[in-house]
PDB file of C-alpha atoms in Angstrom:
ATOM      1  CA  MET A   1      19.570  10.082  -5.870  1.00 74.00           C
ATOM      2  CA  LYS A   2      17.183  12.449  -7.661  1.00 89.00           C
ATOM      3  CA  ARG A   3      14.494  13.997  -5.480  1.00 91.00           C
ATOM      4  CA  VAL A   4      10.989  13.537  -6.821  1.00 94.00           C
ATOM      5  CA  LEU A   5       9.235  15.578  -4.120  1.00 95.00           C
ATOM      6  CA  GLU A   6      10.570  18.130  -1.638  1.00 95.00           C
ATOM      7  CA  ILE A   7       8.327  20.014   0.772  1.00 95.00           C
ATOM      8  CA  HIS A   8       9.555  22.690   3.169  1.00 95.00           C
ATOM      9  CA  GLY A   9       7.646  24.613   5.836  1.00 96.00           C
ATOM     10  CA  LEU A  10       4.189  23.720   4.530  1.00 96.00           C
ATOM     11  CA  SER A  11       1.177  25.004   6.477  1.00 96.00           C
ATOM     12  CA  LYS A  12      -2.556  24.809   5.789  1.00 96.00           C
ATOM     13  CA  GLN A  13      -5.423  26.095   7.885  1.00 94.00           C
ATOM     14  CA  PHE A  14      -9.193  25.806   7.498  1.00 92.00           C
ATOM     15  CA  GLY A  15     -10.810  28.600   9.481  1.00 90.00           C
ATOM     16  CA  ASN A  16      -9.160  28.548  12.887  1.00 90.00           C
ATOM     17  CA  GLN A  17      -8.086  24.919  12.596  1.00 91.00           C
ATOM     18  CA  ALA A  18      -4.469  24.242  11.630  1.00 92.00           C
ATOM     19  CA  ILE A  19      -4.360  21.061   9.520  1.00 93.00           C
ATOM     20  CA  LEU A  20      -0.698  21.139   8.471  1.00 95.00           C
ATOM     21  CA  GLN A  21       1.980  22.987  10.428  1.00 95.00           C
ATOM     22  CA  ASP A  22       5.479  23.732   9.137  1.00 95.00           C
ATOM     23  CA  LEU A  23       5.611  20.335   7.420  1.00 96.00           C
ATOM     24  CA  SER A  24       8.688  19.162   5.523  1.00 95.00           C
ATOM     25  CA  LEU A  25       9.454  15.890   3.737  1.00 95.00           C
ATOM     26  CA  THR A  26      11.562  14.458   0.930  1.00 95.00           C
ATOM     27  CA  ILE A  27      10.795  11.579  -1.444  1.00 96.00           C
ATOM     28  CA  LYS A  28      13.611  10.235  -3.600  1.00 95.00           C
ATOM     29  CA  GLU A  29      13.435   8.564  -6.986  1.00 96.00           C
ATOM     30  CA  GLY A  30      12.651   4.860  -6.604  1.00 96.00           C
ATOM     31  CA  ASP A  31      11.151   5.182  -3.128  1.00 96.00           C
ATOM     32  CA  ILE A  32       8.006   3.533  -1.929  1.00 96.00           C
ATOM     33  CA  TYR A  33       7.283   6.148   0.718  1.00 97.00           C
ATOM     34  CA  GLY A  34       4.810   5.266   3.449  1.00 95.00           C
ATOM     35  CA  LEU A  35       2.987   8.263   4.925  1.00 95.00           C
ATOM     36  CA  ILE A  36       1.841   7.120   8.357  1.00 92.00           C
ATOM     37  CA  GLY A  37      -0.822   8.928  10.337  1.00 90.00           C
ATOM     38  CA  LYS A  38      -4.021   8.485  12.273  1.00 88.00           C
ATOM     39  CA  ASN A  39      -7.318   9.505  10.723  1.00 84.00           C
ATOM     40  CA  GLY A  40      -7.463  13.302  10.775  1.00 83.00           C
ATOM     41  CA  ALA A  41      -3.683  13.707  10.883  1.00 85.00           C
ATOM     42  CA  GLY A  42      -3.701  15.649   7.599  1.00 92.00           C
ATOM     43  CA  LYS A  43      -2.678  12.950   5.095  1.00 93.00           C
ATOM     44  CA  THR A  44      -5.359  13.676   2.513  1.00 94.00           C
ATOM     45  CA  THR A  45      -4.917  17.442   2.828  1.00 95.00           C
ATOM     46  CA  LEU A  46      -1.198  17.053   2.158  1.00 96.00           C
ATOM     47  CA  ILE A  47      -1.816  14.865  -0.886  1.00 96.00           C
ATOM     48  CA  LYS A  48      -4.352  17.346  -2.252  1.00 95.00           C
ATOM     49  CA  ILE A  49      -1.781  20.134  -1.941  1.00 95.00           C
ATOM     50  CA  ILE A  50       0.845  18.063  -3.759  1.00 94.00           C
ATOM     51  CA  THR A  51      -1.611  17.481  -6.621  1.00 93.00           C
ATOM     52  CA  GLN A  52      -2.910  21.085  -6.617  1.00 91.00           C
ATOM     53  CA  LEU A  53      -6.427  20.216  -5.543  1.00 93.00           C
ATOM     54  CA  LEU A  54      -5.722  22.543  -2.603  1.00 94.00           C
ATOM     55  CA  PHE A  55      -3.176  25.295  -2.084  1.00 93.00           C
ATOM     56  CA  ALA A  56      -0.995  25.781   0.974  1.00 94.00           C
ATOM     57  CA  ASP A  57      -1.056  28.935   3.068  1.00 95.00           C
ATOM     58  CA  LYS A  58       2.729  28.841   3.494  1.00 95.00           C
ATOM     59  CA  GLY A  59       5.696  26.781   2.410  1.00 94.00           C
ATOM     60  CA  THR A  60       7.191  25.407  -0.796  1.00 91.00           C
ATOM     61  CA  VAL A  61       6.552  22.281  -2.826  1.00 91.00           C
ATOM     62  CA  SER A  62       9.095  21.130  -5.399  1.00 90.00           C
ATOM     63  CA  LEU A  63       7.982  18.376  -7.773  1.00 91.00           C
ATOM     64  CA  PHE A  64      10.744  16.895  -9.934  1.00 90.00           C
ATOM     65  CA  SER A  65      12.813  19.944  -8.878  1.00 81.00           C
ATOM     66  CA  ASN A  66      10.153  22.337 -10.225  1.00 70.00           C
ATOM     67  CA  LYS A  67       9.132  25.028  -7.729  1.00 63.00           C
ATOM     68  CA  GLU A  68       7.482  27.704  -9.871  1.00 63.00           C
ATOM     69  CA  GLN A  69       3.730  27.475 -10.371  1.00 62.00           C
ATOM     70  CA  ASN A  70       3.828  26.986 -14.154  1.00 64.00           C
ATOM     71  CA  GLU A  71       6.617  24.392 -13.883  1.00 72.00           C
ATOM     72  CA  TRP A  72       4.844  22.580 -11.053  1.00 70.00           C
ATOM     73  CA  THR A  73       1.641  22.354 -13.088  1.00 73.00           C
ATOM     74  CA  LYS A  74       3.593  20.879 -16.000  1.00 78.00           C
ATOM     75  CA  ALA A  75       5.348  18.440 -13.657  1.00 84.00           C
ATOM     76  CA  LEU A  76       1.947  17.100 -12.577  1.00 86.00           C
ATOM     77  CA  SER A  77       1.684  15.445 -16.000  1.00 86.00           C
ATOM     78  CA  GLN A  78       4.262  12.974 -14.645  1.00 91.00           C
ATOM     79  CA  VAL A  79       2.070  12.177 -11.622  1.00 94.00           C
ATOM     80  CA  GLY A  80      -0.770   9.680 -11.276  1.00 94.00           C
ATOM     81  CA  SER A  81      -2.992   9.661  -8.211  1.00 94.00           C
ATOM     82  CA  VAL A  82      -5.948   8.024  -6.512  1.00 93.00           C
ATOM     83  CA  ILE A  83      -7.222  10.320  -3.770  1.00 92.00           C
ATOM     84  CA  GLU A  84      -9.847   9.235  -1.210  1.00 83.00           C
ATOM     85  CA  SER A  85     -11.654   6.904  -3.653  1.00 83.00           C
ATOM     86  CA  PRO A  86     -11.354   5.948  -7.341  1.00 86.00           C
ATOM     87  CA  VAL A  87     -13.206   8.241  -9.745  1.00 88.00           C
ATOM     88  CA  ALA A  88     -14.973   6.155 -12.380  1.00 92.00           C
ATOM     89  CA  HIS A  89     -18.361   5.972 -14.069  1.00 94.00           C
ATOM     90  CA  ASN A  90     -20.684   3.524 -12.324  1.00 95.00           C
ATOM     91  CA  HIS A  91     -22.457   2.358 -15.476  1.00 96.00           C
ATOM     92  CA  LEU A  92     -19.296   1.697 -17.524  1.00 96.00           C
ATOM     93  CA  THR A  93     -17.088  -1.390 -17.663  1.00 96.00           C
ATOM     94  CA  ALA A  94     -13.387  -1.287 -16.817  1.00 96.00           C
ATOM     95  CA  TYR A  95     -12.529  -1.068 -20.519  1.00 96.00           C
ATOM     96  CA  GLN A  96     -15.094   1.679 -21.151  1.00 96.00           C
ATOM     97  CA  ASN A  97     -13.861   3.721 -18.197  1.00 96.00           C
ATOM     98  CA  LEU A  98     -10.279   3.574 -19.464  1.00 96.00           C
ATOM     99  CA  LYS A  99     -11.469   4.390 -22.982  1.00 96.00           C
ATOM    100  CA  TYR A 100     -13.167   7.509 -21.625  1.00 96.00           C
ATOM    101  CA  TYR A 101     -10.020   8.678 -19.828  1.00 95.00           C
ATOM    102  CA  CYS A 102      -7.851   7.950 -22.869  1.00 95.00           C
ATOM    103  CA  MET A 103     -10.174  10.125 -24.920  1.00 94.00           C
ATOM    104  CA  ILE A 104     -10.145  13.147 -22.592  1.00 93.00           C
ATOM    105  CA  ARG A 105      -6.374  12.865 -22.084  1.00 91.00           C
ATOM    106  CA  HIS A 106      -5.704  12.398 -25.819  1.00 92.00           C
ATOM    107  CA  ILE A 107      -3.700   9.223 -25.233  1.00 92.00           C
ATOM    108  CA  PRO A 108      -2.560   7.623 -28.523  1.00 91.00           C
ATOM    109  CA  ASN A 109      -2.916   3.895 -29.309  1.00 92.00           C
ATOM    110  CA  ALA A 110      -5.720   3.754 -26.771  1.00 93.00           C
ATOM    111  CA  ASP A 111      -6.807   0.139 -27.328  1.00 93.00           C
ATOM    112  CA  LYS A 112      -3.272  -1.186 -26.890  1.00 94.00           C
ATOM    113  CA  VAL A 113      -2.690   0.951 -23.794  1.00 95.00           C
ATOM    114  CA  ILE A 114      -6.026  -0.088 -22.265  1.00 95.00           C
ATOM    115  CA  HIS A 115      -5.497  -3.823 -22.752  1.00 94.00           C
ATOM    116  CA  GLU A 116      -1.939  -3.650 -21.392  1.00 94.00           C
ATOM    117  CA  THR A 117      -3.064  -1.627 -18.367  1.00 94.00           C
ATOM    118  CA  LEU A 118      -6.048  -3.840 -17.547  1.00 94.00           C
ATOM    119  CA  ASP A 119      -3.837  -6.907 -17.777  1.00 92.00           C
ATOM    120  CA  TYR A 120      -1.237  -5.318 -15.503  1.00 91.00           C
ATOM    121  CA  VAL A 121      -3.723  -4.511 -12.737  1.00 92.00           C
ATOM    122  CA  GLY A 122      -5.560  -7.828 -13.053  1.00 90.00           C
ATOM    123  CA  LEU A 123      -8.814  -6.577 -14.565  1.00 92.00           C
ATOM    124  CA  SER A 124      -8.555  -8.014 -18.067  1.00 90.00           C
ATOM    125  CA  ASP A 125     -11.263 -10.624 -17.461  1.00 89.00           C
ATOM    126  CA  THR A 126     -14.012  -8.408 -16.005  1.00 90.00           C
ATOM    127  CA  GLY A 127     -15.976  -8.461 -19.261  1.00 87.00           C
ATOM    128  CA  LYS A 128     -19.296  -6.626 -19.157  1.00 92.00           C
ATOM    129  CA  LYS A 129     -19.350  -6.113 -15.397  1.00 95.00           C
ATOM    130  CA  VAL A 130     -19.803  -2.404 -14.671  1.00 96.00           C
ATOM    131  CA  PHE A 131     -17.961  -0.363 -12.054  1.00 95.00           C
ATOM    132  CA  ARG A 132     -20.852  -0.187  -9.584  1.00 95.00           C
ATOM    133  CA  ASP A 133     -20.801  -3.995  -9.351  1.00 95.00           C
ATOM    134  CA  PHE A 134     -17.056  -4.214  -8.699  1.00 94.00           C
ATOM    135  CA  SER A 135     -15.680  -5.330  -5.351  1.00 91.00           C
ATOM    136  CA  LEU A 136     -13.759  -2.716  -3.373  1.00 88.00           C
ATOM    137  CA  GLY A 137     -10.476  -4.292  -4.443  1.00 89.00           C
ATOM    138  CA  MET A 138     -11.489  -4.176  -8.110  1.00 91.00           C
ATOM    139  CA  LYS A 139     -12.472  -0.524  -7.755  1.00 92.00           C
ATOM    140  CA  GLN A 140      -9.079   0.303  -6.267  1.00 91.00           C
ATOM    141  CA  ARG A 141      -7.313  -1.517  -9.094  1.00 92.00           C
ATOM    142  CA  LEU A 142      -9.342   0.360 -11.687  1.00 94.00           C
ATOM    143  CA  GLY A 143      -8.447   3.636  -9.985  1.00 94.00           C
ATOM    144  CA  ILE A 144      -4.781   2.703 -10.251  1.00 94.00           C
ATOM    145  CA  ALA A 145      -5.276   1.677 -13.889  1.00 94.00           C
ATOM    146  CA  ILE A 146      -6.712   5.122 -14.653  1.00 95.00           C
ATOM    147  CA  ALA A 147      -3.734   6.720 -12.909  1.00 95.00           C
ATOM    148  CA  LEU A 148      -1.319   4.586 -14.958  1.00 95.00           C
ATOM    149  CA  LEU A 149      -2.734   5.523 -18.367  1.00 94.00           C
ATOM    150  CA  SER A 150      -0.419   8.516 -18.710  1.00 90.00           C
ATOM    151  CA  LYS A 151       2.626   6.408 -17.732  1.00 92.00           C
ATOM    152  CA  PRO A 152       3.485   8.441 -14.616  1.00 94.00           C
ATOM    153  CA  ASP A 153       6.886   8.538 -12.951  1.00 95.00           C
ATOM    154  CA  PHE A 154       5.302   9.228  -9.551  1.00 97.00           C
ATOM    155  CA  LEU A 155       2.175   7.523  -8.192  1.00 96.00           C
ATOM    156  CA  ILE A 156       0.275   8.887  -5.173  1.00 97.00           C
ATOM    157  CA  LEU A 157      -2.245   6.660  -3.385  1.00 95.00           C
ATOM    158  CA  ASP A 158      -4.411   7.900  -0.515  1.00 93.00           C
ATOM    159  CA  GLU A 159      -5.455   5.140   1.933  1.00 89.00           C
ATOM    160  CA  PRO A 160      -5.655   2.566  -0.890  1.00 89.00           C
ATOM    161  CA  ILE A 161      -6.040  -0.535   1.298  1.00 85.00           C
ATOM    162  CA  ASN A 162      -8.893   0.701   3.484  1.00 82.00           C
ATOM    163  CA  GLY A 163     -11.633  -1.911   3.566  1.00 79.00           C
ATOM    164  CA  LEU A 164      -9.766  -4.554   1.562  1.00 82.00           C
ATOM    165  CA  ASP A 165      -9.843  -8.153   2.752  1.00 83.00           C
ATOM    166  CA  PRO A 166      -6.537  -9.992   3.359  1.00 86.00           C
ATOM    167  CA  ILE A 167      -6.468 -11.437  -0.169  1.00 85.00           C
ATOM    168  CA  GLY A 168      -7.169  -8.016  -1.672  1.00 84.00           C
ATOM    169  CA  ILE A 169      -4.410  -6.454   0.431  1.00 86.00           C
ATOM    170  CA  LYS A 170      -1.898  -9.085  -0.685  1.00 87.00           C
ATOM    171  CA  GLU A 171      -2.836  -8.608  -4.354  1.00 87.00           C
ATOM    172  CA  PHE A 172      -2.507  -4.845  -3.959  1.00 88.00           C
ATOM    173  CA  ARG A 173       0.908  -5.195  -2.309  1.00 90.00           C
ATOM    174  CA  LEU A 174       2.245  -7.394  -5.106  1.00 90.00           C
ATOM    175  CA  MET A 175       0.949  -4.983  -7.753  1.00 90.00           C
ATOM    176  CA  ILE A 176       2.594  -1.974  -6.084  1.00 92.00           C
ATOM    177  CA  GLN A 177       5.891  -3.816  -5.761  1.00 93.00           C
ATOM    178  CA  ARG A 178       5.760  -4.705  -9.464  1.00 92.00           C
ATOM    179  CA  LEU A 179       5.054  -1.104 -10.437  1.00 93.00           C
ATOM    180  CA  ASN A 180       8.039   0.042  -8.418  1.00 95.00           C
ATOM    181  CA  GLN A 181      10.466  -2.687  -9.453  1.00 94.00           C
ATOM    182  CA  GLU A 182       9.469  -3.315 -13.072  1.00 92.00           C
ATOM    183  CA  LYS A 183       8.364   0.141 -14.176  1.00 92.00           C
ATOM    184  CA  GLY A 184      10.562   2.201 -11.862  1.00 94.00           C
ATOM    185  CA  ILE A 185       7.645   4.250 -10.536  1.00 96.00           C
ATOM    186  CA  THR A 186       8.229   6.212  -7.335  1.00 97.00           C
ATOM    187  CA  ILE A 187       5.235   5.731  -5.035  1.00 97.00           C
ATOM    188  CA  LEU A 188       3.716   7.638  -2.111  1.00 97.00           C
ATOM    189  CA  ILE A 189       1.169   5.658  -0.087  1.00 96.00           C
ATOM    190  CA  SER A 190      -0.740   7.061   2.863  1.00 94.00           C
ATOM    191  CA  SER A 191      -2.274   4.727   5.417  1.00 90.00           C
ATOM    192  CA  HIS A 192      -2.860   4.101   9.094  1.00 84.00           C
ATOM    193  CA  ILE A 193      -2.355   0.343   8.622  1.00 81.00           C
ATOM    194  CA  LEU A 194       1.227   0.114   9.812  1.00 82.00           C
ATOM    195  CA  SER A 195       1.747  -3.600   9.336  1.00 83.00           C
ATOM    196  CA  GLU A 196       0.984  -3.340   5.630  1.00 84.00           C
ATOM    197  CA  LEU A 197       2.999  -0.177   5.068  1.00 87.00           C
ATOM    198  CA  TYR A 198       5.956  -1.941   6.650  1.00 87.00           C
ATOM    199  CA  LEU A 199       5.730  -4.722   4.048  1.00 90.00           C
ATOM    200  CA  LEU A 200       5.511  -2.210   1.195  1.00 91.00           C
ATOM    201  CA  ALA A 201       7.612   0.851   1.893  1.00 93.00           C
ATOM    202  CA  ASN A 202      11.348   1.454   2.137  1.00 93.00           C
ATOM    203  CA  ARG A 203      11.016   4.916   3.701  1.00 94.00           C
ATOM    204  CA  PHE A 204       8.427   6.382   6.051  1.00 94.00           C
ATOM    205  CA  GLY A 205       7.166   9.743   7.189  1.00 94.00           C
ATOM    206  CA  ILE A 206       5.250   9.895  10.463  1.00 92.00           C
ATOM    207  CA  LEU A 207       2.532  12.557  10.350  1.00 94.00           C
ATOM    208  CA  ASP A 208       1.136  13.654  13.697  1.00 91.00           C
ATOM    209  CA  GLN A 209      -0.965  16.762  14.410  1.00 89.00           C
ATOM    210  CA  GLY A 210      -0.116  18.257  11.041  1.00 92.00           C
ATOM    211  CA  LYS A 211       3.651  17.762  11.211  1.00 92.00           C
ATOM    212  CA  ILE A 212       6.094  15.193   9.908  1.00 93.00           C
ATOM    213  CA  ILE A 213       7.658  14.391  13.245  1.00 92.00           C
ATOM    214  CA  ARG A 214      10.116  11.914  11.804  1.00 90.00           C
ATOM    215  CA  GLU A 215      11.334  10.479   8.487  1.00 91.00           C
ATOM    216  CA  ILE A 216      12.897   7.057   8.822  1.00 90.00           C
ATOM    217  CA  SER A 217      14.211   4.092   6.879  1.00 89.00           C
ATOM    218  CA  LYS A 218      12.699   0.628   7.036  1.00 86.00           C
ATOM    219  CA  ALA A 219      15.383  -0.517   9.471  1.00 83.00           C
ATOM    220  CA  GLU A 220      14.635   2.389  11.809  1.00 82.00           C
ATOM    221  CA  PHE A 221      10.907   1.716  11.519  1.00 73.00           C
ATOM    222  CA  GLU A 222      11.341  -1.714  13.076  1.00 73.00           C
ATOM    223  CA  THR A 223      12.283  -0.134  16.392  1.00 72.00           C
ATOM    224  CA  LEU A 224       9.187   2.059  16.674  1.00 61.00           C
ATOM    225  CA  SER A 225       5.980   1.244  18.491  1.00 48.00           C
ATOM    226  CA  GLU A 226       2.714   1.104  16.555  1.00 51.00           C
ATOM    227  CA  ASP A 227       1.081   3.960  18.426  1.00 48.00           C
ATOM    228  CA  TYR A 228       1.022   6.112  15.306  1.00 48.00           C
TER     229      TYR A 228
END
């Protein structure tokens, strides 16, 4: 199976505080990979390094088998992400937000792409409602829609179910499963909500005190306690 992401010996420090320490993980094509960790474990820092919003102090990151800086940057064109919270314009509708991102990314056939994407994430009937008036679940779905515009092969979602109600969580889960099964997108999801990650992911990495202390399959996950 092709490896979408390989990380070896990754370390990151802010001042005297070590956030990531000699971290290694592997994500294979077709995975829904659940990154498990308490708040402050380093999940967001790791995701920012993968997407080049931060740079590691040590270690290597290989994205689609590309390790060199120029190749890695190019490989990021195959990646969509929603980090911390969706980035959208408060005064624009869902359609207008996607239109804006299509324009700055030079995406052809924008209207067709926008309508297909809004329909896929369940936002095709939001009409003139603007982003600031969206529910949290709608905002998350719009963030994913923006990430999907470039038709990524790898989708990275940072704590995407935080604050969602049970209905919103179920809708999110079904959407992620569709993206993985129908579009073949490899997905990395970070969360501390273990019960939901269990329903979504087929592989898991347990992040504790800046290290991946274990990578396990879904079957192995069943035997673990929920202390993480």
